[in-house]
Coordinates of C-alpha atoms and ligand atoms in Angstrom, one line a residue:
M1 CA -13.3 -5.2 16.8
K2 CA -9.7 -4.3 17.2
I3 CA -7.3 -5.1 14.4
F4 CA -3.6 -5.0 15.4
Y5 CA -1.5 -4.1 12.4
S6 CA 1.9 -2.6 11.8
E7 CA 3.3 -1.0 8.6
A8 CA 6.7 -2.7 9.4
H9 CA 5.7 -5.7 7.2
R10 CA 6.6 -3.6 4.1
R11 CA 10.3 -4.0 5.0
H12 CA 9.9 -7.7 4.2
H13 CA 9.4 -8.0 0.5
P14 CA 11.6 -10.8 -1.0
P15 CA 12.1 -10.4 -4.7
F16 CA 11.4 -14.1 -5.4
E17 CA 11.0 -17.6 -4.0
V18 CA 11.9 -20.9 -5.5
F19 CA 9.2 -23.4 -6.3
D20 CA 9.7 -27.2 -6.6
G21 CA 11.7 -27.7 -9.8
G22 CA 13.9 -24.8 -9.1
Q23 CA 11.7 -22.2 -10.7
R24 CA 12.2 -18.6 -9.4
V25 CA 8.8 -16.9 -9.1
P26 CA 7.6 -13.6 -7.6
Y27 CA 7.2 -13.9 -3.9
L28 CA 3.5 -14.9 -3.4
E29 CA 3.4 -13.8 0.2
N30 CA 3.6 -10.1 -0.7
P31 CA 2.8 -6.7 0.9
E32 CA -0.2 -6.2 -1.4
R33 CA -2.0 -8.9 0.6
M34 CA -2.2 -6.5 3.6
D35 CA -3.4 -3.7 1.3
K36 CA -6.3 -5.8 0.1
I37 CA -7.2 -6.8 3.7
L38 CA -7.0 -3.3 5.0
A39 CA -9.1 -1.9 2.2
A40 CA -11.8 -4.4 2.9
L41 CA -11.7 -3.8 6.7
R42 CA -11.8 0.0 6.3
K43 CA -15.1 -0.3 4.5
T44 CA -16.7 -2.0 7.5
D45 CA -18.3 -0.1 10.4
W46 CA -16.7 -2.4 13.0
A47 CA -13.0 -2.6 12.3
E48 CA -10.7 -0.4 14.5
I49 CA -7.1 -0.6 13.2
V50 CA -4.5 -0.2 16.0
E51 CA -0.7 -0.1 16.0
P52 CA 0.7 -2.7 18.4
S53 CA 3.1 -1.9 21.2
D54 CA 6.5 -3.6 21.6
F55 CA 6.5 -6.7 23.9
G56 CA 10.3 -7.2 23.7
L57 CA 12.0 -10.5 23.0
D58 CA 11.0 -12.5 26.1
P59 CA 7.7 -13.8 24.9
I60 CA 9.3 -14.8 21.6
L61 CA 12.3 -16.5 23.3
A62 CA 9.8 -18.4 25.5
I63 CA 9.0 -20.6 22.5
H64 CA 11.9 -20.0 20.0
D65 CA 15.5 -21.1 20.3
Q66 CA 17.9 -18.3 21.2
G67 CA 20.4 -19.4 18.5
Y68 CA 17.7 -19.3 15.9
I69 CA 16.6 -15.8 16.9
N70 CA 20.2 -14.6 16.9
F71 CA 20.5 -16.0 13.4
L72 CA 17.5 -14.0 12.2
A73 CA 18.8 -10.9 13.9
S74 CA 22.2 -10.9 12.3
A75 CA 21.5 -12.8 9.1
W76 CA 21.4 -9.8 6.8
T77 CA 24.7 -8.2 7.9
E78 CA 26.4 -11.7 7.8
W79 CA 25.0 -12.4 4.3
L80 CA 26.4 -9.2 2.9
V81 CA 29.9 -10.4 3.6
T82 CA 29.4 -14.1 2.7
A83 CA 27.0 -14.0 -0.3
P84 CA 28.4 -15.9 -3.3
E85 CA 29.9 -13.5 -5.9
G86 CA 29.3 -13.3 -9.6
G87 CA 27.3 -15.2 -12.2
S88 CA 23.8 -14.2 -13.5
A89 CA 22.1 -16.7 -11.2
S90 CA 23.8 -15.3 -8.1
D91 CA 22.7 -12.2 -6.4
K92 CA 22.7 -10.7 -2.9
S93 CA 19.1 -9.5 -2.9
A94 CA 17.8 -12.4 -0.8
I95 CA 19.2 -15.0 1.6
L96 CA 18.8 -18.5 0.3
P97 CA 21.1 -21.4 1.3
A98 CA 21.8 -24.2 -1.1
T99 CA 22.7 -26.8 1.5
F100 CA 20.3 -28.1 4.2
A101 CA 20.7 -29.9 7.6
L102 CA 21.1 -33.6 7.6
R103 CA 18.5 -35.5 9.7
H104 CA 21.2 -37.7 11.2
A105 CA 24.5 -35.9 11.5
T106 CA 27.4 -37.8 13.1
R107 CA 27.8 -35.1 15.7
P108 CA 24.8 -32.7 15.4
R109 CA 25.9 -29.1 15.9
V110 CA 25.1 -25.7 14.7
P111 CA 27.5 -24.9 11.8
K112 CA 30.0 -22.1 12.3
S113 CA 29.8 -20.5 8.9
F114 CA 26.9 -18.3 7.9
L115 CA 25.8 -20.5 4.9
G116 CA 26.0 -23.5 7.2
R117 CA 23.7 -21.9 9.8
A118 CA 21.4 -20.7 7.0
G119 CA 20.9 -24.3 5.9
Y120 CA 20.5 -25.3 9.5
Y121 CA 17.8 -22.8 10.4
M122 CA 15.9 -22.7 7.1
M123 CA 13.7 -25.5 6.0
D124 CA 12.8 -24.6 2.5
L125 CA 13.2 -22.0 -0.3
S126 CA 10.0 -20.0 0.5
A127 CA 11.2 -18.5 3.8
V128 CA 13.4 -16.0 2.1
I129 CA 15.2 -13.5 4.2
V130 CA 15.9 -9.9 3.1
E131 CA 17.2 -6.8 5.0
G132 CA 14.0 -6.0 6.8
T133 CA 12.7 -9.5 7.5
Y134 CA 13.7 -9.6 11.2
Q135 CA 12.1 -6.3 12.0
A136 CA 8.9 -7.2 10.1
A137 CA 8.7 -10.6 11.9
L138 CA 9.1 -8.9 15.3
A139 CA 6.4 -6.4 14.5
S140 CA 4.2 -9.3 13.3
A141 CA 4.7 -11.1 16.6
N142 CA 3.8 -7.9 18.5
C143 CA 0.5 -7.8 16.6
A144 CA -0.3 -11.3 17.9
L145 CA 0.8 -10.5 21.4
R146 CA -1.1 -7.2 21.5
A147 CA -4.2 -9.1 20.3
A148 CA -3.7 -11.7 23.0
S149 CA -3.3 -9.1 25.8
S150 CA -6.4 -7.2 24.5
I151 CA -8.7 -10.2 25.0
V152 CA -7.5 -10.7 28.5
R153 CA -7.5 -7.1 29.5
A154 CA -10.7 -6.3 27.7
R155 CA -13.3 -6.0 30.4
R156 CA -16.8 -6.8 29.2
P157 CA -18.4 -3.5 28.2
Q158 CA -19.9 -2.0 31.4
V159 CA -23.5 -1.4 30.7
T160 CA -24.6 1.2 33.2
I161 CA -27.9 1.8 31.7
A162 CA -29.3 -1.2 29.8
H163 CA -31.1 0.8 27.1
S164 CA -32.4 -2.3 25.4
E165 CA -32.3 -6.1 25.5
D166 CA -29.8 -5.8 22.6
M167 CA -27.3 -3.9 24.7
S168 CA -27.3 -6.2 27.6
R169 CA -26.9 -9.1 25.3
R170 CA -24.0 -7.5 23.6
S171 CA -22.3 -7.0 27.0
N172 CA -22.0 -10.7 27.4
R173 CA -20.1 -11.5 24.3
P174 CA -16.5 -12.8 24.9
P175 CA -13.8 -10.5 23.6
S176 CA -12.0 -11.2 20.3
A177 CA -9.3 -9.5 18.4
F178 CA -7.6 -9.8 15.0
A179 CA -3.8 -9.9 14.6
L180 CA -3.2 -8.8 11.0
C181 CA 0.2 -10.5 10.9
R182 CA 2.7 -10.4 8.1
P183 CA 4.9 -12.3 7.7
P184 CA 2.7 -15.2 8.8
G185 CA 3.9 -17.7 11.4
H186 CA 2.5 -21.2 11.6
H187 CA 5.3 -23.0 9.7
A188 CA 8.0 -21.5 11.9
G189 CA 9.2 -24.1 14.5
K190 CA 11.3 -23.7 17.6
D191 CA 14.4 -23.3 15.6
Y192 CA 13.6 -22.9 12.0
C193 CA 11.9 -20.7 9.5
A194 CA 9.8 -22.2 6.7
G195 CA 6.9 -21.5 4.3
Y196 CA 7.0 -17.7 4.5
C197 CA 7.1 -17.9 8.3
F198 CA 9.9 -16.7 10.7
I199 CA 8.4 -16.2 14.1
N200 CA 5.3 -18.2 15.0
N201 CA 2.9 -15.5 15.8
A202 CA 0.0 -17.7 16.8
A203 CA 2.3 -19.8 19.1
V204 CA 3.7 -16.7 20.7
A205 CA 0.2 -15.5 21.5
A206 CA -0.9 -19.0 22.6
H207 CA 2.0 -19.3 25.0
W208 CA 1.4 -15.8 26.3
L209 CA -2.2 -16.7 27.0
S210 CA -1.3 -20.0 28.6
S211 CA -0.1 -18.3 31.7
K212 CA -3.8 -17.2 32.2
G213 CA -5.4 -20.6 31.7
K214 CA -5.7 -23.5 29.2
V215 CA -5.5 -22.6 25.5
A216 CA -6.5 -24.2 22.2
V217 CA -5.0 -23.3 18.9
L218 CA -7.1 -24.1 15.8
D219 CA -5.2 -23.9 12.5
V220 CA -7.5 -23.6 9.5
D221 CA -4.7 -22.5 7.0
Y222 CA -4.6 -24.8 3.9
H223 CA -1.2 -26.0 4.9
A224 CA -0.4 -28.1 8.1
G225 CA 0.7 -25.9 11.0
N226 CA 3.9 -27.8 11.5
G227 CA 5.6 -25.0 13.5
T228 CA 2.8 -24.8 16.0
Q229 CA 2.7 -28.6 16.2
D230 CA 6.5 -28.6 16.9
I231 CA 6.3 -25.9 19.6
F232 CA 3.5 -27.4 21.7
Y233 CA 3.9 -31.1 20.9
D234 CA 4.8 -32.1 24.5
R235 CA 2.4 -29.8 26.3
A236 CA -1.0 -30.6 27.7
D237 CA -2.0 -27.0 28.5
V238 CA -2.1 -25.9 24.9
L239 CA -4.3 -28.1 22.7
T240 CA -3.2 -27.7 19.0
I241 CA -5.4 -28.8 16.1
S242 CA -4.7 -28.4 12.4
I243 CA -7.1 -29.0 9.5
H244 CA -5.2 -29.0 6.2
A245 CA -4.3 -30.5 2.9
D246 CA -2.9 -34.0 3.4
P247 CA 0.9 -33.9 3.6
D248 CA 0.9 -37.0 1.5
F249 CA 0.6 -34.7 -1.5
E250 CA 1.1 -31.2 -0.1
Y251 CA 3.6 -28.9 1.6
P252 CA 5.0 -29.2 4.3
H253 CA 5.3 -32.9 3.4
F254 CA 7.0 -34.1 6.6
M255 CA 4.4 -33.2 9.3
G256 CA 0.7 -33.0 9.7
F257 CA -0.3 -36.7 9.5
A258 CA -3.3 -38.0 11.4
D259 CA -1.2 -40.3 13.6
E260 CA 0.8 -37.4 15.2
T261 CA -1.1 -36.8 18.4
G262 CA 1.5 -35.3 20.8
A263 CA 4.2 -36.8 23.0
G264 CA 4.9 -37.2 26.7
A265 CA 2.7 -35.1 28.8
G266 CA 1.3 -33.7 25.5
L267 CA 0.1 -37.0 24.3
G268 CA -3.5 -36.6 23.0
F269 CA -3.1 -32.8 22.9
H270 CA -2.2 -32.4 19.2
R271 CA -4.5 -33.4 16.4
N272 CA -4.2 -33.3 12.6
F273 CA -7.0 -33.5 10.2
P274 CA -5.5 -34.1 6.7
L275 CA -8.0 -33.6 3.9
P276 CA -7.8 -34.5 0.2
A277 CA -7.5 -32.1 -2.8
G278 CA -10.8 -30.8 -3.9
T279 CA -12.2 -30.6 -0.3
D280 CA -15.5 -28.6 -0.5
D281 CA -17.5 -26.7 2.1
A282 CA -19.5 -29.8 3.3
T283 CA -16.4 -31.9 3.9
Y284 CA -14.5 -29.0 5.4
L285 CA -17.3 -28.0 7.8
E286 CA -17.8 -31.7 8.9
T287 CA -14.2 -31.8 9.8
L288 CA -14.3 -28.4 11.5
D289 CA -17.1 -29.7 13.7
K290 CA -14.9 -32.6 14.9
A291 CA -12.2 -30.1 15.8
L292 CA -14.6 -27.8 17.6
E293 CA -15.8 -30.7 19.7
L294 CA -12.3 -31.6 20.8
I295 CA -11.8 -27.9 21.7
M296 CA -14.9 -28.0 23.9
V297 CA -13.7 -31.1 25.7
H298 CA -10.4 -29.3 26.4
R299 CA -12.3 -26.4 28.0
P300 CA -9.8 -23.7 27.2
S301 CA -10.0 -20.2 28.7
S302 CA -9.2 -18.7 25.3
I303 CA -8.5 -19.9 21.7
V304 CA -6.1 -18.8 19.0
I305 CA -7.2 -19.2 15.4
S306 CA -4.4 -19.5 12.7
A307 CA -6.5 -18.1 9.9
G308 CA -5.2 -19.0 6.5
M309 CA -7.4 -18.0 3.6
D310 CA -5.6 -20.3 1.2
I311 CA -8.4 -22.9 1.7
Y312 CA -10.4 -20.6 -0.6
D313 CA -11.4 -22.1 -4.0
G314 CA -9.2 -20.3 -6.5
D315 CA -6.2 -19.8 -4.2
P316 CA -3.0 -20.1 -6.4
L317 CA -1.3 -22.4 -3.8
G318 CA -4.4 -24.3 -2.4
K319 CA -6.3 -27.2 -3.9
F320 CA -9.4 -26.9 -1.7
K321 CA -12.8 -25.7 -2.9
V322 CA -14.0 -23.8 0.1
T323 CA -16.3 -20.9 -1.0
H324 CA -16.9 -17.5 0.4
D325 CA -20.1 -18.9 2.1
G326 CA -18.0 -21.7 3.5
I327 CA -15.6 -19.2 5.1
Q328 CA -18.6 -17.3 6.6
E329 CA -19.8 -20.6 8.1
I330 CA -16.4 -21.4 9.5
G331 CA -16.4 -18.0 11.2
K332 CA -19.9 -18.6 12.6
R333 CA -19.1 -22.0 14.0
I334 CA -15.9 -20.9 15.7
A335 CA -17.6 -17.8 17.1
A336 CA -20.4 -20.0 18.4
L337 CA -17.9 -21.6 20.9
N338 CA -18.3 -18.3 22.7
L339 CA -14.7 -18.1 23.9
P340 CA -12.3 -15.2 24.1
T341 CA -10.6 -15.5 20.7
V342 CA -7.5 -14.2 19.0
I343 CA -7.6 -14.6 15.2
V344 CA -4.1 -14.5 13.6
M345 CA -3.5 -14.0 9.9
E346 CA -1.6 -16.8 8.2
G347 CA -1.7 -17.5 4.5
G348 CA -4.0 -16.7 1.6
Y349 CA -2.8 -15.7 -1.8
A350 CA -5.8 -15.0 -4.0
N351 CA -5.2 -11.3 -3.4
E352 CA -8.3 -10.0 -5.2
E353 CA -10.6 -12.0 -2.9
L354 CA -8.5 -12.0 0.2
G355 CA -9.9 -8.8 1.7
E356 CA -13.5 -10.0 1.4
N357 CA -12.7 -13.4 2.7
V358 CA -10.9 -12.1 5.8
G359 CA -13.7 -9.6 6.4
T360 CA -16.3 -12.3 6.1
L361 CA -14.5 -14.5 8.6
L362 CA -14.0 -11.7 11.1
R363 CA -17.5 -10.3 10.8
E364 CA -18.9 -13.3 12.7
F365 CA -16.8 -12.3 15.7
A366 CA -17.4 -8.5 15.3
I367 CA -21.1 -8.9 15.4
R368 CA -21.6 -11.8 17.6
A369 CA -24.2 -11.4 20.3
Ligands
LIG401 C1 1.7 -19.5 5.4 C2 1.6 -20.4 4.2 O1 0.5 -20.5 3.7 N1 2.7 -20.9 3.7 C3 2.7 -21.7 2.6 C4 4.1 -22.0 2.0 C5 4.0 -22.9 0.9 N2 5.3 -23.0 0.2 C6 5.5 -24.1 -0.6 C7 5.3 -23.8 -2.0 C8 5.1 -25.0 -2.9 C9 5.0 -24.6 -4.3 N3 4.1 -25.5 -5.0 C10 3.8 -24.9 -6.3 C11 2.4 -25.0 -6.7 C12 2.1 -23.9 -7.7 N4 0.9 -24.2 -8.4
LIG402 ZN1 -0.9 -21.9 3.9

């Protein structure tokens, strides 16, 4: 199975984030996450790690606002000349605004000043921008795009001589690929960054795939995929489904409720499955089955999985109790849809178990018959 991965993520390593209550903590979405995943994948006999090619800005601008992407591109140089000076609590090491956009401005407009635009385009204090963030986010999107193109391009293995039953069966499996994305993407909306996410990698891949046929995006990250919801909310050709912690108690707080089901032509083509804290394997899998049924009804040509491993019991941000076996079963059931699949890395912060969890999920696609 091809794993698309770029070392460029290392340029994105914010020194801290700010939790509720104003507490500065080490950035949980750290480069070590990739090292743990790579180490686990390199131990398998099926993972082939590949550097992505550059798809340029067009597939990104197809779903993100130009002004927002311009902001990401020039943020660091602008910050260096506008960052607040002095005081022990003030430093230039990371971009964080202290003022955020009003929901109902008298005359809504993009602010002129850099700090105004930062507050406008940033939703929270965990999408921290540093010098290399934009380059890392572009490389991350390229991983998703390359994975998407690989499942379309990939011809089923030509079996010239069917040596065995096993080989001919293998030739029928639909293609799948893993985009080992960092930074993650599913909280990034059309014109904002949020929750460690800057460019919505899964959405970029799903939109790219949507020119070839209907698509479904299934988000199994612990947090609601608000960015993906935002981007496809009025579209019927891309079904989006998110299973996550109830926003009544969990980040992102403002989206991900069960009664949000799409708008206009997209009405009925978004679904949220909010779940309580403490959700275990049984409850999770029961909900997953409902989501998979909706996907089958949609009859997509391909699916994109936003794979967050923060559903894992013991994740420092998550409050679910999904086990290693649960993750294996999630992989099995999604793979059983038998559809061309792009799996995109989202969250997951229990670094010591992260590699094994990702490997277990992917293995079901790598070995499917
Ligand atoms: C991609 C992804 O998983 N993003 C998640 C971003 C969550 N950021 C919100 C952090 C809220 C902090 N709550 C503190 C709980 C610590 N026990
Ligand atoms: Zn998450």
